[in-house]
Amino acid sequence: MKKVGEPPPKTRLLRAAAALLAESNGEPVSTRQITQAARVTAPTLYHHFGDKEGLFDAVVAEGFSEYLDAERNLPTSGQPVEDLRMHWDNHVQFGLDHPHLYLVMFGNIRPEHRPSMVASAEAFLEEVLVRAAAAARLVVTPREAARSILAANIGVTLMLIAEPAAKRNLELSAMTREAVISAVATDSEADPTTDTEGSPSVVVAAIALNAALQSSHPDQLSSSELKLFLEWLQRISSRSGS
Amino acid sequence: MKKVGEPPPKTRLLRAAAALLAESNGEPVSTRQITQAARVTAPTLYHHFGDKEGLFDAVVAEGFSEYLDAERNLPTSGQPVEDLRMHWDNHVQFGLDHPHLYLVMFGNIRPEHRPSMVASAEAFLEEVLVRAAAAARLVVTPREAARSILAANIGVTLMLIAEPAAKRNLELSAMTREAVISAVATDSEADPTTDTEGSPSVVVAAIALNAALQSSHPDQLSSSELKLFLEWLQRISSRSGS
DNA sequence: TAGCACCTATAGCGGTGTTATATGAACTGA
DNA sequence: TCAGTTCATATAACACCGCTATAGGTGCTA
């Protein structure tokens, strides 16, 4: 007869591994510790996960999806740049809450091995940035912006994890956050290319581009292409309403 | 009789460990491999380094002093902010040259354990920034600036190491570098929205227009025209050409 | 020569990741 | 009902790992 409240060995292994990894301060955790804590013998571990590394990967993947869920469930403020700040802070907080997990997730990324999850974190951030771009707040490609922001976010979080919890200065995070955000997006007001509302002014942006093209001609377009391009730009710019 | 050109066992151990760590792609290296490669038996390792970790720490410390020496020997351009860029690039390059060493040095920093060396890297960067402050280019404390720059620098380098060498996009580095530097220092000549080359705000305007067009499609252009227009816009935005 | 640090080697201990093999449980089809 | 199959777990052992108690050179000083 089996207790009904008892999770199956597979999840018991996962939880035991996660708990032991979180407790033992970065020192290696043996499979024997894990199987003993899960009240299971060695072969069941290898039956379910194939490998010690397989088990650890599963733990990391679980932590990662926890992180992504948390990110996705953050409320949206309606102001894309403000959302960006929130996601940055959430990332840092996650790292400080699960330092060992975070070190494995972002500090140990070996080529060809782990970056698939990092890529999904990048992709999510890119979504947020696409919304910012739609509000004409972006100054570079959303993809480039996402990579840059994520890189800085990881660096800051690693640095904060590295120093003793008592002495942690979160201003490092805020400062770097503003630095990298302001280089990537123009904050709400004082921007000539945006309307008062969220709906950006295509006309203003077109005019700005038109003006910029007068002084420097890009060589990505042939002269004939450029001619037609400018004509269309002119047409867009001459539109009256918003 | 002993060969004279032969280094003593201690340095043989150090070199063998460094070489094996660099070769074997992040997978653990056993003491037996090391001692065999150094043509030495186990106890001499423990006599000289006390511990496997002691040996690895010595390797890391050596790599670290190599890094710091390289940083210190960089020429100074006389322009503090330009020096800052040079040190940033040198940091990234070091990470790409010694990826595994770098991962141990900056990706695995466990509290209470390794940050003494990170602290010295931070201190050196602070020196550079003090010179910038003396030139009245700084906007925040040199210490805060150093921490912020170093954090972003580490994050970018880790991210570049993580992706396959072929696909590495160094623009991520340049972009983040300018972001964090411009938030910390006022630069006389350079502008964060411009490349190292010369392509000015055309790109910015193109990206803004691109973003604006995502939410509202103008009716002055037919759908086929719009398609081509967007394609060109994309080409201009990607600034690869010049 | 004796004595004395220093450095290195022999041989082995306990622990680790892993697996060949076997046992049990649950479900299937006849 | 029961043989057959599949899945899940256990027993016991292997080869390797980090590490060390002990002992043996080696070169120096006296």
Coordinates of C-alpha atoms (C1' of nucleotides) in Angstrom, one line a residue:
Chain A
M1 CA 0.0 0.0 0.0
K2 CA 1.3 3.4 -1.0
K3 CA 0.8 6.7 0.7
V4 CA -1.2 8.9 -1.5
G5 CA 0.4 12.2 -0.4
E6 CA 3.8 10.9 -1.3
P7 CA 5.3 12.3 -4.6
P8 CA 6.8 9.7 -7.0
P9 CA 10.5 9.1 -6.7
K10 CA 11.3 11.2 -9.8
T11 CA 10.0 14.4 -8.2
R12 CA 11.4 13.4 -4.9
L13 CA 14.8 13.2 -6.5
L14 CA 14.3 16.5 -8.2
R15 CA 13.3 18.2 -4.9
A16 CA 16.1 16.5 -2.9
A17 CA 18.7 17.6 -5.5
A18 CA 17.4 21.1 -5.6
A19 CA 17.3 21.4 -1.8
L20 CA 20.8 19.9 -1.3
L21 CA 22.2 22.1 -4.0
A22 CA 20.7 25.2 -2.4
E23 CA 21.9 24.3 1.0
S24 CA 25.5 23.1 0.5
N25 CA 27.2 26.3 -0.4
G26 CA 28.3 25.6 -3.9
E27 CA 30.3 22.5 -2.9
P28 CA 29.6 19.4 -4.9
V29 CA 26.7 17.3 -3.9
S30 CA 27.1 13.5 -4.3
T31 CA 24.5 11.2 -5.9
R32 CA 24.5 9.2 -2.7
Q33 CA 23.4 12.2 -0.6
I34 CA 20.7 12.9 -3.1
T35 CA 19.4 9.3 -3.4
Q36 CA 19.5 8.9 0.3
A37 CA 17.6 12.1 0.9
A38 CA 15.0 11.0 -1.7
R39 CA 14.9 7.6 0.0
V40 CA 15.7 5.9 -3.3
T41 CA 18.6 3.9 -4.6
A42 CA 21.1 4.8 -7.2
P43 CA 19.7 3.0 -10.3
T44 CA 16.4 4.9 -10.1
L45 CA 18.3 8.1 -10.4
Y46 CA 20.0 6.8 -13.6
H47 CA 16.7 5.4 -14.8
H48 CA 15.0 8.7 -14.7
F49 CA 17.8 11.1 -15.5
G50 CA 20.4 9.0 -17.2
D51 CA 23.2 10.9 -15.5
K52 CA 24.1 13.1 -12.6
E53 CA 24.4 16.0 -14.9
G54 CA 21.0 15.1 -16.3
L55 CA 19.5 15.4 -12.9
F56 CA 21.2 18.7 -12.3
D57 CA 20.1 20.0 -15.7
A58 CA 16.6 19.1 -14.8
V59 CA 16.9 21.1 -11.6
V60 CA 18.3 24.0 -13.5
A61 CA 15.6 23.8 -16.2
E62 CA 13.0 23.8 -13.4
G63 CA 14.5 26.9 -11.9
F64 CA 14.6 28.5 -15.2
S65 CA 11.0 27.9 -16.0
E66 CA 10.2 29.2 -12.5
Y67 CA 12.2 32.3 -13.5
L68 CA 10.5 32.7 -16.8
D69 CA 7.1 32.2 -15.3
A70 CA 7.8 34.9 -12.8
E71 CA 8.9 37.2 -15.5
R72 CA 5.8 36.5 -17.6
N73 CA 3.5 37.1 -14.7
L74 CA 4.8 40.5 -13.9
P75 CA 2.0 43.0 -14.4
T76 CA 2.5 45.5 -17.3
S77 CA 2.3 49.1 -16.4
G78 CA 1.5 50.3 -19.8
Q79 CA 4.7 52.2 -20.0
P80 CA 7.2 50.0 -21.8
V81 CA 10.3 51.6 -20.4
E82 CA 8.9 51.3 -16.9
D83 CA 8.2 47.6 -17.6
L84 CA 11.8 47.3 -18.6
R85 CA 12.9 48.5 -15.2
M86 CA 10.6 46.1 -13.5
H87 CA 11.9 43.1 -15.4
W88 CA 15.5 44.2 -14.6
D89 CA 14.7 44.4 -10.9
N90 CA 12.9 41.1 -11.0
H91 CA 15.9 39.4 -12.6
V92 CA 18.3 40.7 -10.0
Q93 CA 15.9 39.7 -7.2
F94 CA 15.6 36.2 -8.6
G95 CA 19.4 35.9 -8.6
L96 CA 19.6 37.1 -5.0
D97 CA 16.9 34.7 -3.9
H98 CA 18.4 31.6 -5.6
P99 CA 22.1 32.4 -5.7
H100 CA 23.5 28.9 -6.4
L101 CA 20.9 28.2 -9.0
Y102 CA 21.6 31.5 -10.6
L103 CA 25.4 30.8 -10.7
V104 CA 24.7 27.6 -12.6
M105 CA 22.2 29.2 -14.8
F106 CA 24.1 32.3 -15.9
G107 CA 27.6 32.0 -14.5
N108 CA 28.6 28.7 -16.0
I109 CA 27.2 29.0 -19.5
R110 CA 29.4 26.7 -21.5
P111 CA 29.2 27.1 -25.3
E112 CA 26.9 24.5 -27.0
H113 CA 25.5 23.5 -23.7
R114 CA 23.3 25.8 -21.7
P115 CA 22.6 28.9 -23.8
S116 CA 19.3 27.5 -25.0
M117 CA 17.7 28.7 -21.9
V118 CA 19.6 31.9 -21.9
A119 CA 18.3 32.3 -25.4
S120 CA 14.7 32.0 -24.2
A121 CA 15.3 34.6 -21.5
E122 CA 16.7 36.8 -24.2
A123 CA 13.7 36.1 -26.4
F124 CA 11.3 37.1 -23.6
L125 CA 13.2 40.3 -23.0
E126 CA 13.0 41.0 -26.6
E127 CA 9.2 40.7 -26.5
V128 CA 9.1 43.4 -23.9
L129 CA 11.4 45.5 -26.0
V130 CA 9.3 45.0 -29.1
R131 CA 6.5 46.6 -27.2
A132 CA 8.8 49.5 -26.3
A133 CA 9.7 49.7 -30.0
A134 CA 6.1 49.9 -30.9
A135 CA 5.8 52.9 -28.7
A136 CA 8.7 54.4 -30.6
R137 CA 10.9 54.4 -27.5
L138 CA 13.6 52.3 -28.9
V139 CA 16.8 53.6 -30.5
V140 CA 18.2 50.2 -31.6
T141 CA 16.9 46.9 -32.7
P142 CA 14.9 45.1 -30.0
R143 CA 17.2 42.1 -30.4
E144 CA 20.4 44.2 -29.8
A145 CA 18.8 46.0 -27.0
A146 CA 17.7 42.7 -25.3
R147 CA 21.2 41.3 -25.5
S148 CA 22.8 44.3 -24.1
I149 CA 20.3 44.7 -21.3
L150 CA 20.5 41.1 -20.4
A151 CA 24.3 41.0 -20.4
A152 CA 24.5 44.0 -18.1
N153 CA 21.7 42.5 -15.9
I154 CA 23.6 39.3 -15.5
G155 CA 26.9 41.0 -14.8
V156 CA 25.3 43.2 -12.1
T157 CA 23.5 40.2 -10.5
L158 CA 26.6 38.1 -10.4
M159 CA 28.5 40.9 -8.8
L160 CA 25.8 41.4 -6.2
I161 CA 25.7 37.7 -5.4
A162 CA 29.5 37.7 -5.0
E163 CA 29.5 40.2 -2.2
P164 CA 28.3 39.4 1.3
A165 CA 24.6 39.8 1.7
A166 CA 25.0 42.4 4.4
K167 CA 27.1 44.8 2.3
R168 CA 25.0 44.6 -0.9
N169 CA 24.5 47.9 -2.5
L170 CA 21.5 47.8 -4.7
E171 CA 22.3 51.2 -6.1
L172 CA 24.8 49.4 -8.4
S173 CA 21.8 47.7 -10.0
A174 CA 19.7 50.9 -10.3
M175 CA 22.6 52.8 -11.7
T176 CA 23.6 50.3 -14.3
R177 CA 20.0 49.7 -15.2
E178 CA 19.4 53.4 -16.0
A179 CA 22.7 53.5 -17.9
V180 CA 21.9 50.7 -20.2
I181 CA 18.2 51.5 -20.6
S182 CA 18.8 55.2 -21.4
A183 CA 21.3 54.2 -24.0
V184 CA 18.7 51.9 -25.7
A185 CA 15.4 53.7 -25.2
T186 CA 14.4 57.3 -25.0
D187 CA 12.3 57.8 -21.9
S188 CA 8.7 58.9 -22.2
E189 CA 8.7 62.7 -22.7
A190 CA 11.0 65.0 -24.5
D191 CA 11.1 62.9 -27.5
P192 CA 10.3 64.5 -30.9
T193 CA 9.5 61.3 -32.6
T194 CA 6.5 60.4 -30.4
D195 CA 3.1 61.7 -29.9
T196 CA 1.6 62.5 -26.6
E197 CA -0.3 59.2 -26.7
G198 CA 1.1 55.7 -27.0
S199 CA 0.3 55.7 -30.7
P200 CA 3.5 57.0 -32.3
S201 CA 3.5 59.5 -35.0
V202 CA 4.6 57.9 -38.2
V203 CA 4.7 61.3 -39.8
V204 CA 7.2 62.8 -37.3
A205 CA 9.4 59.7 -37.6
A206 CA 9.3 59.9 -41.3
I207 CA 10.2 63.5 -41.3
A208 CA 13.1 62.9 -39.0
L209 CA 14.4 60.1 -41.2
N210 CA 14.0 62.2 -44.3
A211 CA 16.0 65.0 -42.7
A212 CA 18.7 62.6 -41.7
L213 CA 18.9 61.2 -45.1
Q214 CA 19.6 64.6 -46.6
S215 CA 23.0 64.8 -44.9
S216 CA 24.2 61.2 -45.2
H217 CA 23.2 58.7 -47.8
P218 CA 23.2 55.1 -46.7
D219 CA 25.0 52.7 -49.0
Q220 CA 22.8 49.8 -48.2
L221 CA 20.4 51.1 -50.9
S222 CA 21.2 51.6 -54.5
S223 CA 20.6 55.1 -55.9
S224 CA 17.5 54.0 -57.8
E225 CA 16.2 52.3 -54.7
L226 CA 17.0 55.3 -52.6
K227 CA 15.1 57.5 -55.1
L228 CA 11.9 55.5 -54.7
F229 CA 12.4 55.2 -51.0
L230 CA 12.6 58.9 -50.6
E231 CA 9.5 59.4 -52.7
W232 CA 7.5 57.0 -50.5
L233 CA 8.9 58.7 -47.5
Q234 CA 7.7 62.0 -48.8
R235 CA 4.3 60.6 -49.4
I236 CA 4.1 59.3 -45.8
S237 CA 5.3 62.6 -44.4
S238 CA 2.7 64.6 -46.2
R239 CA -0.1 62.9 -44.5
S240 CA -2.1 65.3 -42.4
G241 CA -3.9 63.5 -39.5
S242 CA -2.3 61.3 -36.9
Chain B
M1 CA 71.8 13.8 -13.0
K2 CA 69.2 16.3 -13.7
K3 CA 68.4 18.2 -16.9
V4 CA 69.1 21.9 -16.4
G5 CA 66.3 23.1 -18.7
E6 CA 63.7 21.3 -16.8
P7 CA 61.5 23.4 -14.5
P8 CA 60.9 22.2 -11.0
P9 CA 57.9 20.0 -10.2
K10 CA 55.9 22.8 -8.7
T11 CA 55.9 24.9 -11.9
R12 CA 55.5 21.7 -14.0
L13 CA 52.3 21.0 -12.0
L14 CA 51.1 24.5 -12.5
R15 CA 51.6 24.4 -16.2
A16 CA 50.1 20.9 -16.6
A17 CA 47.1 21.9 -14.6
A18 CA 46.6 25.1 -16.6
A19 CA 47.1 23.3 -19.9
L20 CA 44.7 20.5 -19.0
L21 CA 42.1 22.9 -17.7
A22 CA 42.3 24.9 -20.9
E23 CA 42.0 21.9 -23.1
S24 CA 39.3 19.8 -21.5
N25 CA 36.3 21.8 -22.2
G26 CA 35.1 22.7 -18.7
E27 CA 34.8 19.0 -17.7
P28 CA 36.6 18.2 -14.5
V29 CA 40.3 17.4 -14.6
S30 CA 41.6 14.7 -12.2
T31 CA 44.6 15.1 -10.1
R32 CA 45.9 11.9 -11.6
Q33 CA 45.8 13.4 -15.1
I34 CA 47.7 16.4 -13.8
T35 CA 50.3 14.5 -11.9
Q36 CA 50.9 12.2 -14.8
A37 CA 51.2 15.1 -17.2
A38 CA 53.7 16.7 -14.9
R39 CA 55.6 13.4 -14.5
V40 CA 55.1 13.6 -10.7
T41 CA 53.3 11.5 -8.2
A42 CA 50.3 12.5 -6.0
P43 CA 52.0 13.5 -2.8
T44 CA 54.1 16.2 -4.4
L45 CA 51.0 17.9 -5.6
Y46 CA 49.6 17.9 -2.0
H47 CA 53.0 18.9 -0.6
H48 CA 53.1 22.0 -2.8
F49 CA 49.5 23.0 -3.0
G50 CA 47.9 21.2 -0.1
D51 CA 44.8 20.6 -2.1
K52 CA 43.4 20.1 -5.5
E53 CA 41.5 23.3 -5.0
G54 CA 44.8 24.9 -3.9
L55 CA 46.4 24.0 -7.1
F56 CA 43.4 25.3 -9.1
D57 CA 43.4 28.5 -7.1
A58 CA 47.1 29.0 -7.9
V59 CA 46.3 28.6 -11.6
V60 CA 43.5 31.1 -11.3
A61 CA 45.7 33.5 -9.4
E62 CA 48.4 33.2 -12.1
G63 CA 45.8 33.9 -14.8
F64 CA 44.5 36.8 -12.8
S65 CA 47.9 38.4 -12.4
E66 CA 48.5 37.9 -16.1
Y67 CA 45.2 39.8 -16.7
L68 CA 46.1 42.6 -14.3
D69 CA 49.6 42.9 -15.8
A70 CA 48.1 43.2 -19.3
E71 CA 45.7 45.9 -18.0
R72 CA 48.4 47.8 -16.3
N73 CA 50.7 47.7 -19.3
L74 CA 48.1 49.2 -21.6
P75 CA 49.3 52.5 -22.9
T76 CA 47.5 55.6 -21.8
S77 CA 46.1 57.8 -24.5
G78 CA 45.9 60.9 -22.4
Q79 CA 42.1 61.0 -22.8
P80 CA 40.7 59.2 -19.7
V81 CA 37.4 58.2 -21.3
E82 CA 39.2 56.8 -24.3
D83 CA 41.4 54.8 -21.9
L84 CA 38.2 53.5 -20.4
R85 CA 37.2 52.1 -23.7
M86 CA 40.5 50.5 -24.2
H87 CA 40.4 48.7 -20.8
W88 CA 36.9 47.5 -21.5
D89 CA 37.9 46.0 -24.8
N90 CA 41.0 44.5 -23.3
H91 CA 38.9 42.8 -20.6
V92 CA 36.6 41.3 -23.2
Q93 CA 39.5 40.2 -25.3
F94 CA 41.1 38.5 -22.3
G95 CA 37.9 36.6 -21.7
L96 CA 37.6 35.4 -25.2
D97 CA 41.3 34.4 -25.3
H98 CA 41.0 32.3 -22.1
P99 CA 37.4 31.3 -21.8
H100 CA 37.7 28.6 -19.3
L101 CA 39.9 30.6 -17.0
Y102 CA 37.6 33.5 -17.3
L103 CA 34.6 31.4 -16.4
V104 CA 36.3 30.4 -13.2
M105 CA 37.6 33.9 -12.5
F106 CA 34.3 35.8 -13.0
G107 CA 31.5 33.3 -13.5
N108 CA 32.0 31.3 -10.4
I109 CA 32.6 33.9 -7.8
R110 CA 31.3 32.4 -4.6
P111 CA 30.8 34.8 -1.6
E112 CA 33.8 34.8 0.8
H113 CA 35.9 32.9 -1.6
R114 CA 37.1 34.5 -4.7
P115 CA 36.1 38.1 -4.8
S116 CA 39.5 39.3 -3.5
M117 CA 40.8 39.2 -7.0
V118 CA 37.7 40.7 -8.4
A119 CA 38.2 43.4 -5.9
S120 CA 41.6 44.1 -7.2
A121 CA 40.3 44.3 -10.7
E122 CA 37.7 46.7 -9.4
A123 CA 40.4 48.7 -7.7
F124 CA 42.5 49.0 -10.8
L125 CA 39.5 50.2 -12.8
E126 CA 38.8 52.7 -10.1
E127 CA 42.3 54.1 -10.6
V128 CA 41.6 54.7 -14.3
L129 CA 38.4 56.4 -13.3
V130 CA 40.1 58.6 -10.7
R131 CA 42.1 60.0 -13.6
A132 CA 38.9 60.6 -15.5
A133 CA 37.5 62.3 -12.4
A134 CA 40.5 64.5 -12.2
A135 CA 39.8 65.5 -15.8
A136 CA 36.3 66.5 -14.6
R137 CA 34.7 63.9 -16.9
L138 CA 33.0 61.9 -14.2
V139 CA 29.4 62.2 -13.1
V140 CA 29.5 59.8 -10.2
T141 CA 31.9 58.4 -7.6
P142 CA 34.9 56.6 -9.2
R143 CA 34.1 53.6 -7.0
E144 CA 30.5 53.4 -8.1
A145 CA 31.5 53.9 -11.7
A146 CA 34.1 51.2 -11.5
R147 CA 31.6 48.7 -10.1
S148 CA 29.0 49.5 -12.7
I149 CA 31.4 49.3 -15.6
L150 CA 33.0 46.1 -14.4
A151 CA 29.7 44.4 -13.8
A152 CA 28.5 45.2 -17.3
N153 CA 31.9 44.3 -18.7
I154 CA 31.7 40.9 -17.1
G155 CA 28.2 40.3 -18.2
V156 CA 29.0 41.1 -21.8
T157 CA 32.1 38.9 -21.8
L158 CA 30.2 36.0 -20.3
M159 CA 27.5 36.3 -22.9
L160 CA 30.1 36.5 -25.7
I161 CA 31.9 33.4 -24.4
A162 CA 28.6 31.5 -24.2
E163 CA 27.9 31.9 -27.9
P164 CA 29.8 29.9 -30.6
A165 CA 32.9 31.7 -31.6
A166 CA 31.8 32.0 -35.2
K167 CA 28.6 33.9 -34.4
R168 CA 30.1 36.3 -32.0
N169 CA 28.9 39.8 -32.4
L170 CA 31.3 42.3 -30.9
E171 CA 28.8 45.1 -31.4
L172 CA 27.1 43.9 -28.3
S173 CA 30.3 44.8 -26.5
A174 CA 30.7 48.2 -28.1
M175 CA 27.1 49.1 -27.6
T176 CA 27.0 48.2 -23.9
R177 CA 30.3 49.8 -23.4
E178 CA 29.1 53.1 -24.7
A179 CA 25.9 52.8 -22.7
V180 CA 27.5 52.4 -19.4
I181 CA 30.4 54.8 -20.1
S182 CA 28.1 57.6 -21.2
A183 CA 26.0 57.2 -18.1
V184 CA 29.1 57.6 -16.0
A185 CA 31.2 60.1 -17.8
T186 CA 30.6 63.0 -20.1
D187 CA 32.6 62.5 -23.2
S188 CA 33.7 65.5 -25.2
E189 CA 33.5 64.0 -28.7
A190 CA 31.6 60.8 -28.9
D191 CA 27.9 60.3 -28.8
P192 CA 26.2 57.1 -27.7
T193 CA 23.9 57.0 -30.7
T194 CA 26.8 57.0 -33.1
D195 CA 29.0 54.2 -34.2
T196 CA 32.8 54.1 -34.1
E197 CA 32.4 54.7 -37.8
G198 CA 30.4 57.7 -38.8
S199 CA 26.8 56.6 -39.6
P200 CA 24.9 59.1 -37.6
S201 CA 21.3 59.4 -36.6
V202 CA 19.9 57.9 -39.9
V203 CA 19.9 54.6 -38.2
V204 CA 18.1 56.0 -35.1
A205 CA 15.4 57.6 -37.2
A206 CA 15.0 54.6 -39.4
I207 CA 14.5 52.4 -36.3
A208 CA 12.0 54.8 -34.9
L209 CA 10.0 54.9 -38.1
N210 CA 10.1 51.2 -38.3
A211 CA 8.7 50.9 -34.8
A212 CA 6.1 53.5 -35.6
L213 CA 5.0 51.6 -38.7
Q214 CA 4.4 48.4 -36.6
S215 CA 1.4 49.9 -34.9
S216 CA -0.1 52.1 -37.6
H217 CA 0.1 51.3 -41.3
P218 CA -0.2 54.3 -43.5
D219 CA -2.7 54.1 -46.4
Q220 CA -0.6 56.2 -48.7
L221 CA 1.3 53.2 -49.7
S222 CA -0.1 50.0 -51.3
S223 CA 0.6 46.8 -49.4
S224 CA 3.2 45.7 -51.9
E225 CA 4.9 49.1 -51.8
L226 CA 4.8 48.9 -48.0
K227 CA 6.4 45.6 -48.0
L228 CA 9.4 46.7 -50.1
F229 CA 9.6 49.9 -48.1
L230 CA 9.8 48.0 -44.8
E231 CA 12.5 45.8 -46.3
W232 CA 14.6 48.8 -47.2
L233 CA 14.0 50.3 -43.9
Q234 CA 15.2 47.1 -42.3
R235 CA 18.3 47.3 -44.4
I236 CA 19.1 50.8 -43.4
S237 CA 18.5 50.0 -39.7
S238 CA 21.0 47.2 -39.7
R239 CA 23.9 49.5 -40.3
S240 CA 26.1 46.7 -41.6
G241 CA 27.2 48.3 -44.8
S242 CA 29.4 51.3 -44.2
Chain C
dT1 C1' 80.6 11.2 8.8
dA2 C1' 76.2 12.4 11.2
dG3 C1' 72.2 15.0 11.4
dC4 C1' 68.6 17.6 9.3
dA5 C1' 65.3 19.8 6.6
dC6 C1' 63.2 19.3 2.3
dC7 C1' 61.1 17.0 -1.4
dT8 C1' 59.3 12.8 -3.6
dA9 C1' 57.4 7.9 -4.1
dT10 C1' 54.8 3.5 -2.6
dA11 C1' 50.6 1.8 -1.5
dG12 C1' 46.3 2.2 0.1
dC13 C1' 41.8 4.2 2.3
dG14 C1' 37.2 5.8 1.9
dG15 C1' 34.1 8.0 -1.2
dT16 C1' 32.1 8.9 -5.9
dG17 C1' 29.7 8.2 -10.4
dT18 C1' 28.0 4.5 -12.8
dT19 C1' 26.1 0.0 -14.3
dA20 C1' 25.1 -5.3 -15.1
dT21 C1' 21.9 -7.9 -13.3
dA22 C1' 17.8 -9.1 -10.9
dT23 C1' 13.4 -8.4 -8.7
dG24 C1' 8.9 -6.5 -8.1
dA25 C1' 4.6 -4.2 -9.8
dA26 C1' 1.2 -2.9 -13.1
dC27 C1' -0.9 -3.5 -17.2
dT28 C1' -2.0 -6.1 -21.5
dG29 C1' -4.3 -9.7 -24.5
dA30 C1' -6.1 -14.5 -24.8
Chain D
dT1 C1' -7.4 -16.4 -15.2
dC2 C1' -2.9 -16.1 -16.4
dA3 C1' 1.4 -15.8 -19.4
dG4 C1' 3.8 -11.8 -21.5
dT5 C1' 5.4 -7.4 -21.6
dT6 C1' 6.8 -3.1 -19.8
dC7 C1' 8.1 0.0 -16.4
dA8 C1' 10.2 1.1 -11.9
dT9 C1' 13.2 0.0 -8.2
dA10 C1' 16.8 -2.7 -5.7
dT11 C1' 21.4 -5.5 -4.9
dA12 C1' 26.0 -5.6 -5.5
dA13 C1' 29.9 -4.4 -7.6
dC14 C1' 33.5 -1.8 -10.8
dA15 C1' 36.7 1.7 -11.9
dC16 C1' 38.0 5.9 -10.7
dC17 C1' 38.6 9.9 -7.7
dG18 C1' 40.8 13.0 -4.0
dC19 C1' 43.7 12.4 -0.5
dT20 C1' 47.3 10.6 3.1
dA21 C1' 50.2 7.6 6.5
dT22 C1' 54.5 6.1 5.9
dA23 C1' 58.9 5.7 4.2
dG24 C1' 62.8 6.7 1.2
dG25 C1' 66.0 9.5 -1.1
dT26 C1' 68.4 14.2 -1.7
dG27 C1' 71.3 18.0 -0.7
dC28 C1' 72.9 20.9 2.8
dT29 C1' 75.5 22.2 7.2
dA30 C1' 78.9 20.9 10.8

